[in-house]
Coordinates of C-alpha atoms in Angstrom, one line a residue:
P1 CA -4.7 23.2 -17.2
Y2 CA -3.4 24.4 -13.9
H3 CA -6.0 23.3 -11.6
R4 CA -5.6 19.9 -12.4
R5 CA -2.4 20.2 -10.9
P6 CA -0.9 18.6 -7.1
T7 CA -1.3 21.5 -4.9
L8 CA 2.6 22.1 -4.0
A9 CA 4.0 23.6 -0.5
V10 CA 4.2 26.7 -1.1
E11 CA 0.0 27.2 -2.6
Y12 CA -0.4 25.5 0.7
K13 CA 2.0 27.4 2.5
Q14 CA -0.1 31.0 0.9
I15 CA -3.5 29.2 2.2
G16 CA -2.3 28.7 5.2
G17 CA -1.4 32.8 5.7
F18 CA -4.9 33.1 4.0
L19 CA -6.3 31.9 7.2
K20 CA -4.5 33.1 9.4
S21 CA -4.0 37.1 8.0
Q22 CA -7.6 37.4 6.8
V23 CA -10.5 34.4 7.6
F24 CA -9.7 34.0 11.2
P25 CA -9.8 37.9 12.0
S26 CA -12.7 37.4 10.7
A27 CA -13.9 36.1 13.3
P28 CA -12.4 37.3 16.9
A29 CA -14.9 36.6 19.5
F30 CA -15.5 33.1 18.0
M31 CA -11.5 32.7 17.4
Q32 CA -10.5 34.0 20.7
Q33 CA -13.3 32.1 23.1
V34 CA -14.1 29.5 21.8
M35 CA -10.7 27.9 19.4
E36 CA -8.6 29.6 22.4
Y37 CA -6.2 30.5 19.0
D38 CA -2.7 32.3 19.4
G39 CA -2.0 32.7 15.6
A40 CA -0.2 28.7 16.0
N41 CA -2.6 26.2 17.7
L42 CA -4.5 24.6 15.1
A43 CA -3.5 22.5 12.5
F44 CA -5.1 21.7 9.3
V45 CA -5.8 19.0 6.8
T46 CA -7.1 19.0 3.6
A47 CA -9.3 17.2 1.6
A48 CA -9.5 16.4 -2.2
P49 CA -10.8 16.2 -4.9
R50 CA -11.4 20.2 -4.1
G51 CA -15.0 20.7 -5.8
F52 CA -18.0 19.4 -8.0
Q53 CA -16.8 19.4 -11.3
S54 CA -14.0 20.3 -13.6
G55 CA -11.9 23.4 -13.5
D56 CA -12.8 24.2 -9.5
R57 CA -10.5 24.3 -6.8
L58 CA -12.3 24.5 -3.5
T59 CA -10.7 23.0 -0.8
W60 CA -12.3 22.3 2.4
F61 CA -9.8 22.3 5.6
V62 CA -10.1 21.0 8.6
L63 CA -9.1 22.4 11.6
F64 CA -7.4 20.3 14.7
Q65 CA -5.0 21.4 17.4
N66 CA -1.9 21.9 17.2
V67 CA -0.2 18.9 19.1
S68 CA 1.5 15.4 18.6
G69 CA -1.0 12.8 17.1
F70 CA -2.9 16.3 15.5
F71 CA -4.8 13.9 13.2
V72 CA -6.8 12.5 16.4
H73 CA -8.0 16.5 18.0
P74 CA -10.5 18.0 15.6
V75 CA -12.0 20.7 17.0
G76 CA -15.7 21.0 14.9
L77 CA -14.3 23.9 12.7
E78 CA -13.2 23.5 8.5
V79 CA -13.3 26.5 5.9
L80 CA -14.1 26.2 2.2
V81 CA -11.6 28.1 0.2
D82 CA -12.0 28.5 -3.4
H83 CA -7.7 29.3 -4.3
S84 CA -8.8 28.8 -8.4
S85 CA -7.6 32.6 -9.1
L86 CA -3.8 33.0 -9.7
D87 CA -3.8 36.1 -8.0
S88 CA -4.4 35.0 -4.4
S89 CA -6.0 38.4 -3.6
Q90 CA -8.3 37.1 -5.4
W91 CA -9.2 33.5 -2.8
A92 CA -12.4 34.0 -0.7
V93 CA -13.5 31.4 1.5
S94 CA -17.0 29.5 0.3
R95 CA -18.6 28.1 3.3
V96 CA -17.4 27.8 6.8
F97 CA -18.4 24.6 9.0
Y98 CA -18.8 24.1 12.5
N99 CA -20.5 21.9 15.0
G100 CA -23.1 20.2 12.0
Q101 CA -24.0 23.1 11.1
Y102 CA -22.5 25.6 7.7
Y103 CA -22.3 29.6 7.5
R104 CA -21.5 31.2 4.8
D105 CA -18.7 32.6 5.8
M106 CA -16.5 33.1 9.3
V107 CA -18.5 36.9 9.3
Q108 CA -21.9 35.2 9.2
L109 CA -20.2 32.8 11.8
E110 CA -19.1 35.3 14.3
S111 CA -22.8 37.1 14.1
A112 CA -24.4 33.8 15.5
Y113 CA -21.9 33.4 18.1
V114 CA -21.9 36.5 19.4
Q115 CA -25.7 36.3 19.1
G116 CA -25.9 33.4 21.2
R117 CA -27.0 31.3 18.0
V118 CA -24.1 29.1 17.9
S119 CA -24.3 25.8 19.5
V120 CA -20.8 25.7 21.3
E121 CA -18.7 22.3 22.3
K122 CA -16.1 23.5 23.2
V123 CA -13.2 21.3 23.6
R124 CA -11.0 20.5 26.3
K125 CA -7.3 22.5 25.5
A126 CA -4.2 19.0 25.1
P127 CA -1.0 19.1 26.1
W128 CA 1.8 19.4 23.4
D129 CA 3.3 15.8 23.6
G130 CA -1.0 15.3 22.2
D131 CA -2.1 13.6 25.2
F132 CA -4.2 10.6 24.3
S133 CA -2.5 10.1 21.1
S134 CA 0.9 10.4 22.2
M135 CA 3.1 7.4 21.1
K136 CA 5.5 7.9 23.7
P137 CA 5.7 4.3 25.2
R138 CA 3.3 4.1 28.6
A139 CA 6.3 1.5 29.9
P140 CA 9.8 1.7 30.8
A141 CA 12.0 -0.4 28.2
A142 CA 12.9 -4.2 29.7
A143 CA 14.7 -6.8 28.8
L144 CA 15.7 -5.9 24.5
F145 CA 13.1 -8.0 21.6
P146 CA 14.9 -10.7 19.9
V147 CA 17.3 -9.2 17.4
Q148 CA 18.1 -10.5 13.5
L149 CA 21.7 -11.4 12.7
E150 CA 23.3 -12.5 10.2
P151 CA 26.2 -15.1 11.5
Q152 CA 28.4 -15.2 9.1
G153 CA 27.0 -11.9 7.4
P154 CA 25.0 -11.2 4.1
R155 CA 24.3 -13.4 1.9
Y156 CA 23.2 -11.5 -1.3
S157 CA 25.1 -8.0 -2.6
V158 CA 23.7 -4.4 -3.6
R159 CA 25.8 -2.9 -6.4
N160 CA 24.5 0.6 -6.6
N161 CA 20.2 0.0 -7.5
R162 CA 21.5 -4.0 -8.4
V163 CA 21.0 -6.6 -6.3
L164 CA 22.2 -10.5 -6.7
F165 CA 20.7 -12.7 -4.2
Q166 CA 21.4 -16.7 -4.5
A167 CA 19.5 -17.2 -7.7
W168 CA 17.6 -13.8 -7.5
S169 CA 18.8 -10.6 -9.7
F170 CA 17.0 -7.4 -10.4
A171 CA 17.0 -3.4 -10.1
F172 CA 15.1 -0.9 -7.6
G173 CA 14.0 2.0 -7.9
L174 CA 11.0 4.6 -6.4
S175 CA 9.1 7.1 -8.5
V176 CA 8.4 10.1 -7.1
S177 CA 4.4 9.6 -7.5
T178 CA 4.2 5.9 -7.0
G179 CA 6.8 5.0 -4.7
L180 CA 9.1 1.6 -4.9
R181 CA 9.5 0.1 -8.4
L182 CA 11.4 -2.8 -9.7
F183 CA 12.8 -4.1 -13.2
D184 CA 15.0 -6.6 -14.9
V185 CA 13.9 -9.2 -11.9
R186 CA 14.9 -12.8 -13.1
H187 CA 15.4 -15.9 -11.8
G188 CA 18.3 -19.1 -12.9
G189 CA 19.3 -16.3 -15.0
Q190 CA 16.1 -16.0 -17.2
R191 CA 13.8 -12.3 -17.0
V192 CA 10.1 -13.5 -14.9
A193 CA 9.4 -9.3 -14.4
Y194 CA 10.2 -6.5 -16.7
E195 CA 9.0 -3.9 -14.5
I196 CA 6.8 -4.4 -11.0
S197 CA 5.4 -1.3 -9.0
V198 CA 3.1 0.6 -7.4
Q199 CA 0.4 2.1 -9.1
E200 CA -1.8 4.8 -6.6
A201 CA -2.5 4.8 -2.8
L202 CA -7.0 5.8 -2.8
S203 CA -9.0 5.9 -0.1
V204 CA -12.8 6.9 0.1
Y205 CA -13.8 8.5 3.1
G206 CA -17.3 8.5 4.8
S207 CA -18.0 11.6 7.9
N208 CA -20.8 13.9 9.0
C209 CA -18.4 16.4 8.0
P210 CA -17.7 17.8 5.0
G211 CA -13.9 17.2 4.8
G212 CA -14.6 14.1 6.1
M213 CA -17.5 12.7 3.3
S214 CA -15.7 14.6 0.5
T215 CA -12.3 12.8 1.0
R216 CA -11.3 10.5 -2.3
Y217 CA -7.3 10.4 -1.5
M218 CA -5.4 9.5 -4.7
D219 CA -1.3 9.6 -2.0
G220 CA -0.1 9.0 -6.2
S221 CA -0.9 12.2 -6.9
F222 CA 0.8 14.0 -3.5
G223 CA 3.8 11.5 -4.0
L224 CA 4.6 7.7 -2.6
G225 CA 8.1 8.6 -3.4
R226 CA 8.5 12.1 -2.0
Y227 CA 6.8 11.2 1.1
T228 CA 9.0 8.1 1.7
S229 CA 10.6 8.6 5.0
P230 CA 13.6 7.2 6.9
L231 CA 14.2 4.9 8.4
V232 CA 14.7 3.8 11.8
P233 CA 16.9 0.6 12.9
G234 CA 16.2 -2.7 14.4
V235 CA 12.2 -1.5 14.1
D236 CA 11.2 -0.1 10.2
C237 CA 13.8 -2.6 9.5
P238 CA 16.5 -5.3 11.1
Y239 CA 19.2 -3.2 12.6
L240 CA 21.8 -4.6 10.2
A241 CA 20.4 -4.1 6.7
T242 CA 21.7 -2.8 3.6
Y243 CA 19.7 1.2 4.2
V244 CA 19.7 3.2 0.4
D245 CA 19.6 6.6 0.4
T246 CA 17.3 7.9 -1.9
H247 CA 16.6 10.9 -4.7
S248 CA 13.6 13.0 -5.2
L249 CA 13.1 16.2 -7.7
S250 CA 9.8 17.5 -6.7
D251 CA 8.1 21.4 -5.3
S252 CA 11.5 22.1 -5.2
L253 CA 14.9 23.2 -8.2
R254 CA 16.9 20.7 -6.2
P255 CA 16.9 17.1 -5.8
T256 CA 16.2 15.7 -2.7
K257 CA 18.1 13.5 -0.7
R258 CA 16.3 11.3 2.4
K259 CA 19.5 8.9 4.0
A260 CA 18.7 5.6 5.1
S261 CA 14.9 6.0 3.1
L262 CA 14.8 2.5 1.5
C263 CA 16.4 -0.9 2.9
I264 CA 16.7 -4.5 1.6
F265 CA 17.5 -7.1 4.0
E266 CA 17.8 -10.8 4.3
Q267 CA 14.3 -12.6 6.6
N268 CA 14.4 -16.2 8.5
L269 CA 10.9 -15.9 8.3
G270 CA 11.0 -18.6 11.3
S271 CA 8.7 -21.5 9.5
P272 CA 9.8 -23.9 6.7
L273 CA 9.6 -23.4 3.3
R274 CA 8.5 -27.1 3.3
R275 CA 9.5 -30.1 5.0
H276 CA 8.4 -33.3 6.3
Y277 CA 9.0 -35.9 8.9
S278 CA 8.7 -39.8 8.2
N279 CA 8.4 -42.5 10.2
L280 CA 6.2 -44.3 7.8
Q281 CA 8.4 -47.3 6.0
S282 CA 12.3 -45.1 6.0
L283 CA 13.3 -42.5 9.1
Y284 CA 14.4 -38.9 7.7
Y285 CA 13.5 -35.1 8.5
G286 CA 14.1 -33.3 5.3
G287 CA 13.4 -30.1 5.3
L288 CA 14.2 -25.5 4.5
V289 CA 14.3 -22.6 6.5
N290 CA 11.5 -20.4 4.3
S291 CA 14.6 -17.2 4.2
A292 CA 13.7 -15.0 1.3
L293 CA 14.6 -11.4 0.4
V294 CA 13.2 -8.4 1.8
V295 CA 12.7 -5.1 -0.3
R296 CA 11.7 -2.1 1.7
S297 CA 10.1 1.6 1.5
I298 CA 8.1 3.4 3.7
A299 CA 6.0 6.0 2.7
T300 CA 4.5 8.6 5.6
V301 CA 1.5 10.7 3.7
G302 CA 0.2 13.1 5.3
N303 CA -1.8 11.0 8.2
Y304 CA -0.8 7.2 6.8
D305 CA 2.4 4.8 6.9
Y306 CA 2.4 2.8 4.4
V307 CA 5.5 -0.4 4.1
W308 CA 5.6 -1.3 0.4
D309 CA 7.3 -4.5 0.9
F310 CA 8.8 -7.0 -1.8
I311 CA 9.7 -10.3 -1.1
F312 CA 11.8 -13.1 -2.8
Y313 CA 11.7 -16.1 -2.0
Q314 CA 14.2 -19.2 -2.4
N315 CA 11.3 -21.0 -4.5
G316 CA 11.1 -19.0 -7.4
A317 CA 8.3 -16.6 -6.0
I318 CA 7.6 -13.0 -5.7
E319 CA 5.0 -10.8 -2.8
G320 CA 4.2 -7.5 -3.2
K321 CA 3.2 -6.3 0.1
V322 CA 1.2 -3.5 1.3
Q323 CA 1.1 -2.6 5.4
A324 CA -0.9 0.5 6.7
T325 CA -0.6 2.5 10.3
G326 CA -0.2 5.7 10.8
Y327 CA -3.3 7.9 12.8
P328 CA -6.1 7.5 11.8
S329 CA -8.0 10.1 10.0
S330 CA -11.2 12.0 12.0
S331 CA -13.5 14.7 11.9
F332 CA -15.4 16.1 14.4
L333 CA -17.7 14.0 16.9
H334 CA -21.8 15.1 16.6
G335 CA -24.5 14.6 15.4
D336 CA -25.3 11.2 13.3
G337 CA -21.5 10.9 13.1
L338 CA -21.9 7.3 15.0
R339 CA -22.8 6.7 11.3
Y340 CA -19.5 6.9 10.2
G341 CA -17.4 4.9 12.4
N342 CA -16.5 4.4 15.7
R343 CA -16.4 7.4 18.8
L344 CA -12.5 7.0 19.5
W345 CA -12.2 9.5 22.5
E346 CA -14.2 12.9 24.0
H347 CA -15.1 14.1 20.9
T348 CA -13.2 12.4 17.6
L349 CA -14.9 10.2 15.5
G350 CA -13.4 7.8 13.5
T351 CA -14.2 7.8 10.1
I352 CA -14.9 4.4 8.3
H353 CA -12.7 4.3 4.7
T354 CA -10.9 1.9 2.5
H355 CA -7.9 1.6 1.5
F356 CA -7.2 0.4 -2.4
V357 CA -3.8 -0.6 -3.8
N358 CA -2.9 -0.3 -7.1
Y359 CA -0.2 -2.1 -8.7
K360 CA 1.6 -2.8 -12.2
V361 CA 3.5 -6.8 -13.1
D362 CA 5.3 -6.8 -16.6
L363 CA 5.6 -10.1 -16.3
D364 CA 7.9 -11.6 -19.3
V365 CA 7.9 -15.3 -19.0
G366 CA 10.4 -17.7 -20.9
G367 CA 10.2 -14.3 -23.2
V368 CA 8.8 -11.8 -24.2
K369 CA 4.8 -13.5 -26.0
N370 CA 2.8 -14.6 -23.2
S371 CA -1.1 -16.2 -23.3
L372 CA -3.3 -15.7 -20.3
V373 CA -4.8 -19.7 -19.1
A374 CA -6.9 -20.2 -16.4
H375 CA -7.0 -23.3 -14.5
D376 CA -9.7 -23.6 -11.5
M377 CA -11.6 -26.9 -10.5
A378 CA -15.1 -28.7 -11.4
F379 CA -17.1 -31.7 -9.8
E380 CA -18.0 -34.8 -11.8
M381 CA -20.5 -36.9 -10.5
T382 CA -19.2 -40.5 -12.0
R383 CA -19.8 -44.5 -10.8
A384 CA -17.0 -45.9 -10.0
P385 CA -15.8 -48.4 -11.5
W386 CA -15.4 -50.9 -9.2
S387 CA -18.9 -50.2 -8.1
P388 CA -21.5 -49.0 -11.0
E389 CA -24.1 -48.9 -8.3
Q390 CA -22.0 -46.3 -6.5
Q391 CA -21.8 -42.2 -7.3
I392 CA -18.6 -40.4 -7.4
E393 CA -18.2 -36.1 -6.9
R394 CA -15.3 -36.4 -8.9
P395 CA -12.6 -33.3 -8.8
R396 CA -11.3 -32.5 -12.6
L397 CA -9.7 -29.8 -14.1
T398 CA -10.9 -27.5 -16.0
K399 CA -8.6 -25.1 -18.5
K400 CA -9.5 -22.1 -20.7
V401 CA -7.3 -19.1 -22.5
L402 CA -8.1 -15.6 -22.4
D403 CA -7.9 -14.8 -25.3
T404 CA -9.2 -10.6 -25.0
E405 CA -9.0 -8.1 -22.7
D406 CA -12.8 -8.2 -21.6
Q407 CA -12.3 -11.9 -20.8
A408 CA -9.4 -10.9 -18.8
A409 CA -10.7 -8.1 -16.9
F410 CA -12.8 -9.7 -13.7
R411 CA -14.8 -6.7 -12.0
L412 CA -14.0 -6.7 -7.7
Q413 CA -16.9 -8.7 -6.6
S414 CA -16.7 -11.4 -9.7
Q415 CA -15.6 -14.4 -9.4
M416 CA -11.8 -15.6 -10.8
P417 CA -10.6 -19.3 -12.0
R418 CA -7.7 -19.6 -8.7
Y419 CA -5.6 -20.4 -10.9
I420 CA -4.1 -16.9 -13.8
Y421 CA -1.7 -17.5 -15.0
F422 CA 0.7 -15.9 -17.4
A423 CA 1.6 -18.9 -19.8
A424 CA 5.0 -18.9 -22.2
N425 CA 5.5 -20.5 -25.8
S426 CA 8.0 -23.1 -23.8
K427 CA 7.5 -25.8 -22.4
N428 CA 8.6 -27.9 -19.1
K429 CA 10.0 -31.4 -19.2
W430 CA 6.5 -32.7 -18.6
G431 CA 5.2 -31.6 -21.3
H432 CA 3.5 -28.4 -19.5
Q433 CA 3.5 -24.6 -20.7
R434 CA 5.8 -23.2 -18.6
G435 CA 4.2 -20.3 -16.2
Y436 CA 3.5 -17.5 -13.5
R437 CA 0.0 -17.3 -11.7
T438 CA -0.9 -14.4 -9.9
Q439 CA -2.9 -14.6 -6.6
I440 CA -4.3 -11.8 -4.8
T441 CA -4.5 -11.8 -1.1
S442 CA -7.1 -9.0 -1.0
F443 CA -10.4 -7.8 1.4
A444 CA -11.5 -5.3 -1.1
G445 CA -15.9 -4.3 -1.1
D446 CA -17.2 -1.4 -3.8
H447 CA -14.9 1.1 -4.4
I448 CA -17.1 4.1 -5.6
P449 CA -20.1 3.7 -7.2
E450 CA -19.6 3.9 -11.2
A451 CA -22.4 6.6 -11.7
S452 CA -20.3 8.6 -9.4
S453 CA -18.7 11.7 -11.5
M454 CA -15.1 11.6 -10.7
E455 CA -15.4 7.3 -10.7
R456 CA -12.9 6.7 -14.3
A457 CA -10.3 8.2 -11.7
I458 CA -9.7 5.9 -10.3
S459 CA -11.5 3.3 -12.8
W460 CA -8.0 1.0 -12.3
A461 CA -10.2 -0.5 -9.0
R462 CA -13.2 -1.6 -10.6
Y463 CA -10.4 -4.5 -11.3
Q464 CA -9.0 -7.1 -9.3
L465 CA -7.4 -8.4 -12.2
A466 CA -7.3 -7.2 -15.1
V467 CA -4.4 -7.8 -17.9
T468 CA -4.0 -6.6 -20.6
R469 CA -1.7 -6.0 -24.2
R470 CA 1.6 -3.9 -22.5
K471 CA 2.3 -0.4 -24.6
E472 CA 4.2 2.6 -24.5
E473 CA 1.8 4.7 -24.1
E474 CA -0.2 2.9 -21.2
P475 CA 3.0 3.4 -18.9
T476 CA 0.6 4.2 -15.4
S477 CA -2.7 2.7 -14.8
T478 CA -3.2 6.6 -13.3
S479 CA -1.8 10.3 -13.3
I480 CA -1.2 12.5 -10.7
Y481 CA -3.5 14.9 -12.2
N482 CA -6.3 12.7 -11.9
Q483 CA -6.7 13.7 -7.6
N484 CA -7.6 17.7 -8.5
D485 CA -9.8 16.5 -11.7
P486 CA -11.6 13.5 -11.0
W487 CA -13.4 14.6 -13.5
T488 CA -12.2 14.7 -16.7
P489 CA -8.9 12.2 -15.7
T490 CA -5.7 12.1 -17.7
V491 CA -5.7 8.8 -17.7
A492 CA -8.9 6.2 -17.5
F493 CA -7.5 2.8 -16.9
A494 CA -11.1 2.1 -18.4
D495 CA -10.6 2.9 -21.6
F496 CA -7.0 0.8 -21.6
I497 CA -9.0 -2.3 -21.7
N498 CA -10.8 -2.4 -25.1
N499 CA -10.9 -6.6 -26.1
E500 CA -7.8 -6.7 -27.9
T501 CA -6.5 -9.8 -28.5
I502 CA -4.0 -10.9 -25.9
T503 CA -3.0 -14.4 -27.0
N504 CA 0.9 -14.7 -28.1
E505 CA 1.2 -10.7 -26.7
D506 CA 3.5 -8.8 -24.7
L507 CA 0.9 -8.6 -21.3
V508 CA 0.6 -6.2 -18.4
A509 CA -1.5 -7.2 -14.7
W510 CA -2.9 -4.2 -13.5
I511 CA -3.6 -6.0 -9.5
T512 CA -6.1 -4.3 -6.9
A513 CA -5.7 -5.5 -3.5
G514 CA -7.9 -3.4 -0.7
F515 CA -9.3 -3.7 3.1
L516 CA -12.2 -1.7 4.7
H517 CA -11.1 0.1 8.1
I518 CA -13.5 1.2 10.8
P519 CA -10.9 2.9 13.4
H520 CA -12.4 1.3 16.2
S521 CA -10.6 2.7 20.0
E522 CA -7.8 0.2 19.4
D523 CA -6.6 2.9 16.6
I524 CA -5.4 4.7 19.4
P525 CA -2.7 6.4 19.7
N526 CA -2.9 5.3 15.8
T527 CA -2.9 1.7 13.7
V528 CA -0.8 -1.6 13.6
T529 CA 0.3 -3.3 11.0
V530 CA -1.6 -6.8 12.4
G531 CA -4.2 -7.3 9.5
N532 CA -3.9 -4.3 8.1
S533 CA -1.6 -6.0 4.8
V534 CA -2.6 -6.5 1.7
G535 CA -1.2 -7.7 -1.7
F536 CA -0.3 -10.8 -4.5
L537 CA 2.3 -12.8 -5.3
L538 CA 4.5 -14.1 -9.1
R539 CA 4.2 -18.3 -8.3
P540 CA 6.0 -20.7 -10.2
Y541 CA 3.3 -22.7 -12.1
N542 CA 5.1 -25.9 -14.3
Y543 CA 7.7 -23.1 -15.6
Y544 CA 10.4 -25.0 -14.0
D545 CA 11.1 -28.8 -14.1
L546 CA 11.3 -29.5 -10.0
D547 CA 10.8 -26.8 -7.0
P548 CA 14.7 -24.7 -7.8
S549 CA 15.4 -24.3 -3.7
I550 CA 16.3 -27.8 -3.5
Y551 CA 19.4 -26.6 -5.1
S552 CA 19.3 -23.7 -1.4
H553 CA 22.3 -24.6 0.5
D554 CA 20.2 -23.4 3.6
G555 CA 18.3 -27.6 2.9
V556 CA 19.0 -29.8 6.1
F557 CA 18.1 -33.9 5.6
F558 CA 19.6 -36.2 7.8
T559 CA 18.5 -39.8 8.1
S560 CA 17.7 -41.8 11.5
E561 CA 20.7 -44.0 10.8
E562 CA 23.5 -41.1 10.5
D563 CA 25.0 -38.7 12.8
F564 CA 22.8 -35.6 12.4
T565 CA 24.9 -33.9 15.0
A566 CA 27.9 -33.5 12.3
C567 CA 27.8 -30.9 10.9
E568 CA 29.2 -32.3 7.8
I569 CA 25.6 -33.9 7.8
N570 CA 23.6 -31.4 9.6
L571 CA 24.6 -27.4 9.1
L572 CA 22.1 -27.0 12.1
A573 CA 24.4 -28.5 14.5
C574 CA 27.7 -26.2 13.3
L575 CA 25.1 -23.4 14.3
P576 CA 26.8 -23.1 18.1
K577 CA 30.3 -22.4 16.4
T578 CA 29.2 -20.7 13.3
A579 CA 26.7 -18.4 15.3
S580 CA 28.9 -18.0 18.8
C581 CA 30.4 -14.6 17.6
L582 CA 27.7 -12.0 17.8
P583 CA 27.8 -9.7 15.0
N584 CA 29.4 -5.6 14.9
F585 CA 26.5 -3.3 15.6
P586 CA 27.5 -0.2 14.4
P587 CA 26.4 3.2 15.8
F588 CA 22.5 4.1 16.4
T589 CA 21.8 7.1 13.0
Y590 CA 18.4 8.7 12.5
D591 CA 18.8 11.3 9.5
G592 CA 15.0 11.8 10.3
F593 CA 15.1 15.6 11.5
R594 CA 17.5 17.4 9.3
N595 CA 16.6 19.8 6.8
M596 CA 13.0 19.4 7.6

């Protein structure tokens, strides 16, 4: 149905024209004297979903000063527009909010203002650069920050959308709605995963203003791939990374190309992947630098920027990670606003909100058919065999095969076994089932009360981990149509979980990670990535007979009896020679401001 469709640019443009030509002129004194409206100095942000029941298409538009970083410059005015009709001449204002008070429409607000019955909170006009919201550095440039380089060129190759890196190979892609995704992930020539992909990013806001309190953004509806932004070399990715153009077909009759909007690079993480210094019995040092391959895209969806990474390590582990930055969303500070966030500036309330991200991980461990096994630890009380009068609390391994989808669906706040792995039908040299385990990094609380009429649309967020049978008719955990009609969701993930057996089947893990963000003064001018990162790891668990990184060419080993200053003994001794010349840095380019 039309009311479920994502709101496209042409509809927003028509709504903007409706506000400018019909709505604002109906309150001339208020708009001129309070808003100082000149036809161009206000910007709006849309709330979503749009109403309270299926069929609604009523949207709160929150007004801000149209300056740099306008997301933190609210002016106190919000307008509810009913744009459900296909005939835009039938559109109407359903309600108006200003500084804590609700009005039937702009005419009623104007009447109350002229009669002196409106509590006016005049906002100081901000300069075009936004003043406090400007991201222009407050300090002059000084010594250049460290720059990553590859002394002998890239050690990975990119051909079309296929990447080779040491023992790894995979294909990458970008979905217009869900963003970054990988296919046919192999290590040592054997497939580990058929698909690893982002599914959704959800934010649920609180506020004492209508736009803020009704916002539950499902960013896949807006387009995590569509809003992938061009990358700035040296900041968004290392300067010498490989940059790839991406294409999307959305809101247009022709594909859109975004130059240099995906990057691939090898990164020295500055710490050992593993090491040991022996000063007992024999004297030696052995270690391996933790150098990993990163595939990255950054989606700018409105105020937020999401840094999406997939990281490939030399020990066979894969990490999926998202870092949140950009501007916090805000409401106009009034009344009991501090119940819903912190004051960020004179009239700016940084509104409390959650972030939830969902991933699809279709593992094929040692083949398509897998089972799900949980390992953990429990203490057992036993008598010391050599001293029976003494008791020992001994940790022991617990094992359980999770036979059904219901057993494999772990609620957000439930206790989950610490080792859960996809088990193959084959065994390693030591008789253990070969496996890959999931390890989640998340600080998520409740997504939304399950009694909510819209909860089924985001029911994937009930679970920190849910493992289901893979089905062609269940390709994604949500739908772009869930945003504007969450009350009758096109896809309800909870329906995927129906107690089917998952032993020796083709399985998919659906992983949810999240965190709470209470904006604070340090979110001005905007939010930093530090501490705002969640994700998951896929780690080999008895998959190999030993750590495969022992075969890396980057290993370092020398004993006390060897000449560790010799290149043939220690590759680090060659650094002064192999890294003596700086590579050729190409001229800086950026394509982010073309064809806007």
